[in-house]
Amino acid sequence: MTSWLRTYDSACLCLLLCCLVVAFSGESFSAGDSVCRSPGITSCTDCLSRGPQCAWCFEEGFLDGAGLSQRCDLPVNLLRRGCALEFMEQSEVKVEVNATISSTQVSPRDISITLRPGSAASFIVSVKQLERYPVDLYYLVDVSASMQENLDQLKTVGVALSLRMTEHSSDLWLGFGSFVDKPVSPYINVHPSKIHNPCSDFEIRCRPAHGFHHVLSMTSNMSEFTRVIKRQRISGNMDTPEGGLDAMLQAAVCQRAVGWRPEAKRLLLLMTDQPSHLALDSRLAGIVVPHDGLCHLEDNVYKGSTRMDHPSLGQLSDKLLENHIYSIFAVEKQQYQWYEELIHLLPGSYLGKLGLFQAPNLIDLVVDAYKRLLSEVVVSVSVEDKAVSRYWVSVTPLCPDGSTAAEHSCTGVQPDQTVYFNITIGQHSCPDDGKDEDVTVMVRPVGYNESTVVRIRSKCQCTCGPAGQCRDANASPCKQTQNGNNQEERPNYGMMKDSDSNKNCKADGSDVVCSGRGVCECGKCVCEQSRLGAVYGKYCELDDFSCPYEGGLLCGSRGVCVLGECVCEDGWTGDSCNCPVSTATCQSSNGLLCSGRGKCVCGKCVCDNPQHSGDFCERCPACQSTCQSYWTCVGCHLSHGLTQEEAGQCNHTCAPLVGYMDDMSGQAGETWIHCMYISNDSCRNSYRFQTSSKSGQAQLLISTRPDCVSSSLRLVRTFLSVCALTVLCGLVVVAVSRLLLQKRRWSPGGTVEDAGYHCTGKDLSYIPTTNEKTVTYRRDHPPDRPVEMHIQVPKMPLGDPWQ
């Protein structure tokens, strides 16, 4: 199976919680309308393949005579055109959860989903971490010659590790296995003397090379584990890479031999100082058969090592996930980079770098890896290989702290915490044969012994009700009975008379076949296709485009044309669906409908009084002023003495909300208009009053005290005001003129132009001084020798004229 891997942090185990299913498509309904309606659609299957928003009407009399493509549309449009809901074949997404299977970590365990192409379903899975788990730890050790010292360190690991793990686990079991490489050339020396003892050149007794040897099944007896380790001997091979991945797969799939416990957390620890062979490396030895992913242990020895290639990383990943195994790599620092790139392809893996394979370092590595792996949850969603290209998967985690884990991982999850996963599965297309199919999708939290099975039922064909009649291109329009059996075939037009073939295609009183908009086949009209829309009816007398247009669009693009009338969408009405049902567009600023002076018709205000105008009937240029319109009412109340007992006598001329006040200053504000009622006969009948219509109803407050002002006094005040204003304007003109005259007496340089005519007290008959002016000319003389001219004006009497 091909896997989409999503990493999510969660507390150890979570509870799968199935939630709401959401069917959707990549296009909106407005776009879906154009997708569903296409002349190329001739069958129910073609229609539903356009997208999950499309539906097919298989009602027999629906749009009789119209093209088959008219049967494909949005369900809401088909409903408006007269197709009953029970005659619609449409995409239906279902999610059913089997809640009868109990679980403590992953729930639900079984989900069934029905999909069509273009649709998707979402559900929520939760995983809960328990407090303490039993742990199975399997040591898979490279026993090549370079690992001699490291193998000796394992002799003291069992008991010490058991004591350390009591802090984190309720029960620790250990197992052991060894590997070297495939026992074939060129990986080992095949000389007869080297096969049984690869170390014969060094006079050391070694074990023969082997792909995988299972030595000790899971046990809680630490003394037995230590005894087995002490009996282990090294082996040898020729090349540098080892067969570690080949041995890992056997340790994972041979569950019965290894003794993995179903309820335990499973840890597979690989110890090596070299990289590992990958798939296709075995071709050097002439081994070309791919690995089948099965267990091939005989007498605890891997017998398929010389017959099958090394497993691929994807194959190994699937088997580790399938058997709920965490993998831990304990490697020397020289190989750390090689395995660092490897673990990204193996979910639920941990890499530890050891300078030396010493017992304390190994114990710390196992404890740290266990705590790290339990605080991080990896979810794998796998689709069967046969259908992987037709489906897509999306996973979004919700961590215990409320975050959505940007990197698809929730870290630091504690026991009894729950992590939720929102998983969406969608279908791209159907199989090539167009038939329905069943697909299994596995949702596996990595390292957990519980998983969820999602069973997808892909519906690619139409059922079209109990009768199975879809009324599409697969059904012939002509039916004849031959030999007592119904058979569908085209009629022989050469054998039929014109009157026989066309008499059923003419309307009563008409000589035109199919109303001139179709052809008669088998005594039934087949209407032509128009670029304007669909033509249908028994005699092609109907269409879906002979309805009012609004803004150049049929029914304003807010409805469909049925039998010459627009059937509008919700929220619209009118002959061309141009009128909104809502009156929100008629609400004036004061909250009243059309300012309380009209009705809302087709989304616009229609004023009750022709004198009113404006979008909300708020203007009235021809109306009296607000104050004058209430004079009759005020006069009526004055004539009845401004008493509440007599106020009812004026209801026919006044608003019902009328009150009396001694002091009118208390009602000041923007909503109140201040007015004065002035009687023609007496000053004593002048009163102040205020009006307001804030609450939607006219209100009137009349002062109980007359406000009398003498007409003669008003004339005097007016006269005095005009005089004062005239004097003030004259003073302003004189002051401005004076300033302008003074300004002209000064030169631009700031000196007084006629300063030479000022007289002193000593001699008022003559000019007090002589004006002297020096002019310098620089013509033919250099700048250092200018020519100067001096002009003097002598004193002269003031009375003498200037000469």
CSV table of C-alpha atoms in Angstrom, one decimal, residues 78-315:
chain,number,residue,atom,x,y,z
A,78,LEU,CA,-34.0,20.8,-11.6
A,79,LEU,CA,-36.4,21.3,-8.7
A,80,ARG,CA,-37.6,24.7,-10.1
A,81,ARG,CA,-38.0,23.1,-13.5
A,82,GLY,CA,-40.4,20.6,-12.1
A,83,CYS,CA,-38.3,17.5,-11.4
A,84,ALA,CA,-39.3,15.9,-8.2
A,85,LEU,CA,-36.6,15.1,-5.6
A,86,GLU,CA,-37.3,11.4,-5.8
A,87,PHE,CA,-36.4,11.4,-9.5
A,88,MET,CA,-33.0,12.9,-9.0
A,89,GLU,CA,-29.8,10.9,-9.1
A,90,GLN,CA,-27.1,12.9,-7.4
A,91,SER,CA,-23.9,12.5,-5.6
A,92,GLU,CA,-24.5,11.5,-2.0
A,93,VAL,CA,-21.6,11.3,0.5
A,94,LYS,CA,-22.2,9.0,3.5
A,95,VAL,CA,-20.1,8.3,6.6
A,96,GLU,CA,-21.2,5.4,8.8
A,97,VAL,CA,-19.3,4.6,12.0
A,98,ASN,CA,-19.3,1.1,13.6
A,99,ALA,CA,-19.5,1.9,17.3
A,100,THR,CA,-19.8,-1.7,18.4
A,101,ILE,CA,-16.0,-2.3,18.4
A,102,SER,CA,-14.5,-1.1,21.7
A,103,SER,CA,-11.0,0.3,22.0
A,104,THR,CA,-8.9,2.1,24.6
A,105,GLN,CA,-6.5,3.9,22.3
A,106,VAL,CA,-7.9,4.4,18.8
A,107,SER,CA,-11.5,4.9,18.1
A,108,PRO,CA,-13.6,4.3,16.0
A,109,ARG,CA,-12.1,1.1,14.6
A,110,ASP,CA,-14.3,0.8,11.6
A,111,ILE,CA,-15.7,3.5,9.2
A,112,SER,CA,-17.7,3.2,6.0
A,113,ILE,CA,-17.7,6.0,3.4
A,114,THR,CA,-19.6,6.4,0.2
A,115,LEU,CA,-18.0,8.7,-2.4
A,116,ARG,CA,-18.5,9.8,-6.0
A,117,PRO,CA,-15.8,11.4,-8.2
A,118,GLY,CA,-15.1,15.0,-7.1
A,119,SER,CA,-16.5,14.5,-3.6
A,120,ALA,CA,-14.8,14.2,-0.3
A,121,ALA,CA,-15.6,13.2,3.3
A,122,SER,CA,-14.1,14.4,6.5
A,123,PHE,CA,-14.0,12.7,9.9
A,124,ILE,CA,-12.1,13.3,13.2
A,125,VAL,CA,-9.9,10.7,14.8
A,126,SER,CA,-8.6,11.0,18.4
A,127,VAL,CA,-5.7,9.1,20.0
A,128,LYS,CA,-5.2,8.9,23.7
A,129,GLN,CA,-2.0,8.1,25.5
A,130,LEU,CA,-2.2,5.7,28.5
A,131,GLU,CA,-0.3,6.1,31.7
A,132,ARG,CA,2.1,3.1,31.5
A,133,TYR,CA,2.6,0.4,28.9
A,134,PRO,CA,4.3,-2.9,28.9
A,135,VAL,CA,7.4,-2.8,26.6
A,136,ASP,CA,8.9,-5.3,24.2
A,137,LEU,CA,12.5,-4.5,23.2
A,138,TYR,CA,14.2,-6.6,20.6
A,139,TYR,CA,18.0,-6.2,20.1
A,140,LEU,CA,19.0,-6.7,16.5
A,141,VAL,CA,22.8,-6.7,16.5
A,142,ASP,CA,25.4,-6.6,13.7
A,143,VAL,CA,27.8,-9.4,14.6
A,144,SER,CA,30.4,-8.8,12.0
A,145,ALA,CA,34.1,-8.8,13.1
A,146,SER,CA,34.2,-5.0,13.7
A,147,MET,CA,31.5,-5.3,16.4
A,148,GLN,CA,33.4,-7.6,18.8
A,149,GLU,CA,33.9,-5.0,21.5
A,150,ASN,CA,30.4,-3.7,21.1
A,151,LEU,CA,28.9,-7.2,21.5
A,152,ASP,CA,30.8,-7.6,24.9
A,153,GLN,CA,29.1,-4.4,26.2
A,154,LEU,CA,25.6,-6.0,25.9
A,155,LYS,CA,26.4,-8.6,28.5
A,156,THR,CA,25.6,-6.1,31.3
A,157,VAL,CA,22.8,-4.3,29.7
A,158,GLY,CA,19.8,-6.5,30.4
A,159,VAL,CA,19.5,-6.2,34.2
A,160,ALA,CA,20.5,-2.5,34.3
A,161,LEU,CA,18.0,-1.6,31.6
A,162,SER,CA,15.3,-3.5,33.3
A,163,LEU,CA,15.8,-1.4,36.5
A,164,ARG,CA,15.8,1.9,34.6
A,165,MET,CA,12.7,1.1,32.6
A,166,THR,CA,10.6,0.4,35.8
A,167,GLU,CA,10.2,4.2,36.0
A,168,HIS,CA,8.4,4.3,32.6
A,169,SER,CA,7.0,0.8,32.0
A,170,SER,CA,4.9,-1.6,33.9
A,171,ASP,CA,6.6,-4.7,32.4
A,172,LEU,CA,9.8,-5.0,30.2
A,173,TRP,CA,10.6,-8.0,28.0
A,174,LEU,CA,13.7,-8.4,25.9
A,175,GLY,CA,14.6,-10.4,22.8
A,176,PHE,CA,17.7,-10.9,20.7
A,177,GLY,CA,18.7,-11.5,17.1
A,178,SER,CA,21.8,-11.1,15.0
A,179,PHE,CA,22.7,-10.4,11.3
A,180,VAL,CA,25.7,-10.0,9.0
A,181,ASP,CA,24.9,-10.0,5.3
A,182,LYS,CA,23.6,-12.2,2.5
A,183,PRO,CA,25.8,-15.4,2.5
A,184,VAL,CA,26.6,-15.3,-1.2
A,185,SER,CA,29.4,-13.8,-3.3
A,186,PRO,CA,30.5,-11.0,-3.5
A,187,TYR,CA,29.3,-10.2,0.0
A,188,ILE,CA,31.2,-13.1,1.6
A,189,ASN,CA,34.2,-15.2,0.7
A,190,VAL,CA,32.8,-18.4,-0.8
A,191,HIS,CA,36.0,-20.4,-0.5
A,192,PRO,CA,35.1,-23.6,1.2
A,193,SER,CA,37.4,-22.9,4.1
A,194,LYS,CA,35.9,-19.4,4.6
A,195,ILE,CA,32.2,-20.4,4.4
A,196,HIS,CA,32.0,-22.1,7.8
A,197,ASN,CA,34.7,-20.0,9.5
A,198,PRO,CA,35.2,-16.5,7.9
A,199,CYS,CA,37.9,-15.7,10.4
A,200,SER,CA,40.2,-18.7,9.6
A,201,ASP,CA,43.0,-16.4,8.5
A,202,PHE,CA,43.2,-15.0,12.0
A,203,GLU,CA,43.0,-18.3,13.7
A,204,ILE,CA,39.8,-17.3,15.4
A,205,ARG,CA,36.6,-19.5,15.4
A,206,CYS,CA,33.8,-17.4,13.9
A,207,ARG,CA,30.2,-18.1,13.1
A,208,PRO,CA,29.2,-18.5,9.4
A,209,ALA,CA,27.8,-15.4,7.8
A,210,HIS,CA,24.0,-15.2,7.9
A,211,GLY,CA,21.3,-12.8,6.8
A,212,PHE,CA,19.3,-13.0,10.0
A,213,HIS,CA,19.3,-15.4,13.0
A,214,HIS,CA,16.6,-15.2,15.6
A,215,VAL,CA,18.3,-16.1,18.9
A,216,LEU,CA,16.0,-15.3,21.8
A,217,SER,CA,12.3,-14.7,21.8
A,218,MET,CA,10.7,-12.1,24.1
A,219,THR,CA,11.3,-12.9,27.8
A,220,SER,CA,11.2,-11.2,31.1
A,221,ASN,CA,14.1,-13.3,32.4
A,222,MET,CA,17.0,-10.9,32.4
A,223,SER,CA,19.4,-13.7,33.4
A,224,GLU,CA,18.4,-15.7,30.3
A,225,PHE,CA,19.0,-12.6,28.2
A,226,THR,CA,22.5,-12.2,29.7
A,227,ARG,CA,23.3,-15.9,29.2
A,228,VAL,CA,22.4,-15.7,25.5
A,229,ILE,CA,24.5,-12.6,24.9
A,230,LYS,CA,27.6,-14.2,26.5
A,231,ARG,CA,27.3,-17.2,24.0
A,232,GLN,CA,27.3,-15.0,20.9
A,233,ARG,CA,30.3,-15.0,18.6
A,234,ILE,CA,31.3,-12.7,15.8
A,235,SER,CA,31.2,-13.5,12.0
A,236,GLY,CA,32.6,-11.8,8.9
A,237,ASN,CA,31.9,-10.6,5.4
A,238,MET,CA,33.7,-9.0,2.5
A,239,ASP,CA,32.0,-5.6,1.8
A,240,THR,CA,31.4,-2.7,4.1
A,241,PRO,CA,27.5,-2.4,4.0
A,242,GLU,CA,25.6,-4.9,6.1
A,243,GLY,CA,22.2,-6.5,5.7
A,244,GLY,CA,20.5,-4.6,8.6
A,245,LEU,CA,17.3,-3.6,6.7
A,246,ASP,CA,16.8,-7.2,5.5
A,247,ALA,CA,17.0,-8.4,9.1
A,248,MET,CA,14.7,-5.7,10.4
A,249,LEU,CA,11.9,-6.8,8.1
A,250,GLN,CA,12.1,-10.4,9.3
A,251,ALA,CA,12.1,-9.3,12.9
A,252,ALA,CA,9.0,-7.2,12.3
A,253,VAL,CA,6.9,-9.7,10.3
A,254,CYS,CA,7.9,-12.9,12.2
A,255,GLN,CA,5.7,-12.0,15.2
A,256,ARG,CA,5.1,-15.6,16.4
A,257,ALA,CA,8.8,-16.5,16.4
A,258,VAL,CA,9.9,-13.2,18.0
A,259,GLY,CA,7.1,-13.3,20.5
A,260,TRP,CA,5.8,-9.7,20.2
A,261,ARG,CA,3.0,-9.1,22.7
A,262,PRO,CA,-0.2,-7.6,21.3
A,263,GLU,CA,-0.7,-5.1,24.3
A,264,ALA,CA,3.0,-4.0,24.5
A,265,LYS,CA,4.8,-1.1,23.0
A,266,ARG,CA,7.3,-2.7,20.5
A,267,LEU,CA,10.8,-1.3,20.2
A,268,LEU,CA,13.3,-2.7,17.6
A,269,LEU,CA,16.8,-1.6,18.3
A,270,LEU,CA,19.3,-2.0,15.5
A,271,MET,CA,23.0,-1.8,16.5
A,272,THR,CA,25.7,-1.5,13.8
A,273,ASP,CA,28.8,0.4,12.9
A,274,GLN,CA,28.3,0.3,9.1
A,275,PRO,CA,25.6,1.4,6.6
A,276,SER,CA,23.0,-1.0,5.2
A,277,HIS,CA,22.3,-2.5,1.8
A,278,LEU,CA,19.3,-1.1,0.0
A,279,ALA,CA,16.9,-2.6,-2.6
A,280,LEU,CA,18.5,-3.6,-5.9
A,281,ASP,CA,22.0,-4.1,-4.3
A,282,SER,CA,21.5,-7.9,-4.5
A,283,ARG,CA,21.8,-7.7,-8.3
A,284,LEU,CA,25.5,-7.9,-7.8
A,285,ALA,CA,24.9,-11.4,-6.6
A,286,GLY,CA,22.5,-12.2,-9.3
A,287,ILE,CA,19.4,-12.0,-7.0
A,288,VAL,CA,16.6,-10.2,-8.9
A,289,VAL,CA,13.5,-11.4,-7.1
A,290,PRO,CA,11.9,-8.6,-5.1
A,291,HIS,CA,11.2,-9.2,-1.5
A,292,ASP,CA,7.7,-10.4,-0.8
A,293,GLY,CA,7.4,-8.9,2.7
A,294,LEU,CA,6.7,-12.3,4.4
A,295,CYS,CA,8.4,-14.2,7.1
A,296,HIS,CA,10.9,-16.9,5.9
A,297,LEU,CA,12.3,-18.3,9.2
A,298,GLU,CA,13.2,-21.9,9.4
A,299,ASP,CA,14.8,-23.2,12.6
A,300,ASN,CA,15.1,-19.5,13.5
A,301,VAL,CA,17.3,-18.8,10.4
A,302,TYR,CA,16.3,-16.5,7.5
A,303,LYS,CA,16.2,-18.9,4.5
A,304,GLY,CA,15.1,-16.4,1.9
A,305,SER,CA,18.3,-14.3,2.2
A,306,THR,CA,19.8,-15.9,-0.9
A,307,ARG,CA,16.6,-15.9,-3.0
A,308,MET,CA,15.2,-12.4,-2.6
A,309,ASP,CA,16.5,-8.9,-2.8
A,310,HIS,CA,16.8,-6.5,0.1
A,311,PRO,CA,13.5,-4.8,0.9
A,312,SER,CA,12.8,-1.3,-0.3
A,313,LEU,CA,12.4,1.5,2.3
A,314,GLY,CA,8.8,1.9,1.5
A,315,GLN,CA,8.2,-1.8,2.0
